[in-house]
Protein backbone atom coordinates (compact mmCIF):
# COMPACT_ATOMS: atom_id res chain seq x y z
CA UNK A 1 0.00 0.00 0.00
CA UNK A 2 1.60 3.24 -1.01
CA UNK A 3 3.34 5.37 -1.81
CA UNK A 4 4.67 6.41 1.58
CA UNK A 5 6.27 9.49 -0.01
CA UNK A 6 7.24 10.72 -3.45
CA UNK A 7 9.34 8.27 -5.44
CA UNK A 8 10.72 8.24 -8.95
CA UNK A 9 10.39 4.45 -9.15
CA UNK A 10 6.89 4.64 -10.66
CA UNK A 11 5.16 6.87 -13.15
CA UNK A 12 1.55 7.93 -12.45
CA UNK A 13 2.11 7.95 -8.70
CA UNK A 14 -0.95 7.52 -6.48
CA UNK A 15 -1.58 10.08 -3.71
CA UNK A 16 1.07 10.02 -0.99
CA UNK A 17 -0.07 8.22 2.18
CA UNK A 18 2.54 9.19 4.76
CA UNK A 19 2.76 7.95 8.34
CA UNK A 20 -0.63 9.35 9.35
CA UNK A 21 -2.29 7.70 6.37
CA UNK A 22 -0.93 4.26 7.28
CA UNK A 23 -2.00 4.74 10.89
CA UNK A 24 -5.52 5.82 9.88
CA UNK A 25 -5.97 2.93 7.46
CA UNK A 26 -4.69 0.38 9.98
CA UNK A 27 -6.91 1.77 12.76
CA UNK A 28 -10.04 1.68 10.56
CA UNK A 29 -9.36 -1.91 9.50
CA UNK A 30 -8.66 -2.91 13.10
CA UNK A 31 -12.03 -1.47 14.23
CA UNK A 32 -13.67 -3.57 11.51
CA UNK A 33 -11.80 -6.69 12.73
CA UNK A 34 -10.40 -7.05 9.23
CA UNK A 35 -6.65 -6.44 9.10
CA UNK A 36 -5.03 -8.04 6.06
CA UNK A 37 -1.22 -8.09 5.85
CA UNK A 38 -0.36 -4.57 4.67
CA UNK A 39 3.08 -3.77 3.26
CA UNK A 40 4.22 -0.16 3.00
CA UNK A 41 5.94 0.83 -0.23
CA UNK A 42 7.12 3.91 -2.06
CA UNK A 43 10.04 6.19 -1.27
CA UNK A 44 10.82 4.58 2.09
CA UNK A 45 14.25 5.35 3.56
CA UNK A 46 16.06 3.46 6.31
CA UNK A 47 15.24 6.10 8.93
CA UNK A 48 11.49 5.74 8.15
CA UNK A 49 11.32 2.05 9.04
CA UNK A 50 10.78 2.23 12.84
CA UNK A 51 7.93 4.76 12.65
CA UNK A 52 6.23 2.94 9.76
CA UNK A 53 6.42 -0.40 11.58
CA UNK A 54 4.92 1.23 14.70
CA UNK A 55 1.70 1.90 12.77
CA UNK A 56 0.84 -1.80 12.99
CA UNK A 57 1.35 -2.74 9.36
CA UNK A 58 2.83 -6.12 8.46
CA UNK A 59 5.98 -5.16 6.57
CA UNK A 60 7.84 -2.88 4.20
CA UNK A 61 8.91 -3.19 0.55
CA UNK A 62 12.16 -1.40 -0.27
CA UNK A 63 12.96 -1.66 -3.97
CA UNK A 64 14.52 1.79 -4.41
CA UNK A 65 16.45 1.64 -1.13
CA UNK A 66 17.94 -1.73 -2.05
CA UNK A 67 18.62 -0.81 -5.68
CA UNK A 68 20.43 2.37 -4.65
CA UNK A 69 22.28 0.94 -1.65
CA UNK A 70 25.58 0.90 -3.56
CA UNK A 71 25.38 4.71 -3.77
CA UNK A 72 25.31 4.95 0.04
CA UNK A 73 28.69 3.21 0.26
CA UNK A 74 30.44 5.64 -2.07
CSV table of C-alpha atoms in Angstrom, one decimal:
chain,number,residue,atom,x,y,z
A,1,UNK,CA,0.0,0.0,0.0
A,2,UNK,CA,1.6,3.2,-1.0
A,3,UNK,CA,3.3,5.4,-1.8
A,4,UNK,CA,4.7,6.4,1.6
A,5,UNK,CA,6.3,9.5,0.0
A,6,UNK,CA,7.2,10.7,-3.4
A,7,UNK,CA,9.3,8.3,-5.4
A,8,UNK,CA,10.7,8.2,-8.9
A,9,UNK,CA,10.4,4.4,-9.1
A,10,UNK,CA,6.9,4.6,-10.7
A,11,UNK,CA,5.2,6.9,-13.1
A,12,UNK,CA,1.5,7.9,-12.4
A,13,UNK,CA,2.1,8.0,-8.7
A,14,UNK,CA,-0.9,7.5,-6.5
A,15,UNK,CA,-1.6,10.1,-3.7
A,16,UNK,CA,1.1,10.0,-1.0
A,17,UNK,CA,-0.1,8.2,2.2
A,18,UNK,CA,2.5,9.2,4.8
A,19,UNK,CA,2.8,7.9,8.3
A,20,UNK,CA,-0.6,9.3,9.3
A,21,UNK,CA,-2.3,7.7,6.4
A,22,UNK,CA,-0.9,4.3,7.3
A,23,UNK,CA,-2.0,4.7,10.9
A,24,UNK,CA,-5.5,5.8,9.9
A,25,UNK,CA,-6.0,2.9,7.5
A,26,UNK,CA,-4.7,0.4,10.0
A,27,UNK,CA,-6.9,1.8,12.8
A,28,UNK,CA,-10.0,1.7,10.6
A,29,UNK,CA,-9.4,-1.9,9.5
A,30,UNK,CA,-8.7,-2.9,13.1
A,31,UNK,CA,-12.0,-1.5,14.2
A,32,UNK,CA,-13.7,-3.6,11.5
A,33,UNK,CA,-11.8,-6.7,12.7
A,34,UNK,CA,-10.4,-7.0,9.2
A,35,UNK,CA,-6.6,-6.4,9.1
A,36,UNK,CA,-5.0,-8.0,6.1
A,37,UNK,CA,-1.2,-8.1,5.8
A,38,UNK,CA,-0.4,-4.6,4.7
A,39,UNK,CA,3.1,-3.8,3.3
A,40,UNK,CA,4.2,-0.2,3.0
A,41,UNK,CA,5.9,0.8,-0.2
A,42,UNK,CA,7.1,3.9,-2.1
A,43,UNK,CA,10.0,6.2,-1.3
A,44,UNK,CA,10.8,4.6,2.1
A,45,UNK,CA,14.3,5.3,3.6
A,46,UNK,CA,16.1,3.5,6.3
A,47,UNK,CA,15.2,6.1,8.9
A,48,UNK,CA,11.5,5.7,8.2
A,49,UNK,CA,11.3,2.0,9.0
A,50,UNK,CA,10.8,2.2,12.8
A,51,UNK,CA,7.9,4.8,12.6
A,52,UNK,CA,6.2,2.9,9.8
A,53,UNK,CA,6.4,-0.4,11.6
A,54,UNK,CA,4.9,1.2,14.7
A,55,UNK,CA,1.7,1.9,12.8
A,56,UNK,CA,0.8,-1.8,13.0
A,57,UNK,CA,1.4,-2.7,9.4
A,58,UNK,CA,2.8,-6.1,8.5
A,59,UNK,CA,6.0,-5.2,6.6
A,60,UNK,CA,7.8,-2.9,4.2
A,61,UNK,CA,8.9,-3.2,0.5
A,62,UNK,CA,12.2,-1.4,-0.3
A,63,UNK,CA,13.0,-1.7,-4.0
A,64,UNK,CA,14.5,1.8,-4.4
A,65,UNK,CA,16.5,1.6,-1.1
A,66,UNK,CA,17.9,-1.7,-2.1
A,67,UNK,CA,18.6,-0.8,-5.7
A,68,UNK,CA,20.4,2.4,-4.6
A,69,UNK,CA,22.3,0.9,-1.6
A,70,UNK,CA,25.6,0.9,-3.6
A,71,UNK,CA,25.4,4.7,-3.8
A,72,UNK,CA,25.3,5.0,0.0
A,73,UNK,CA,28.7,3.2,0.3
A,74,UNK,CA,30.4,5.6,-2.1
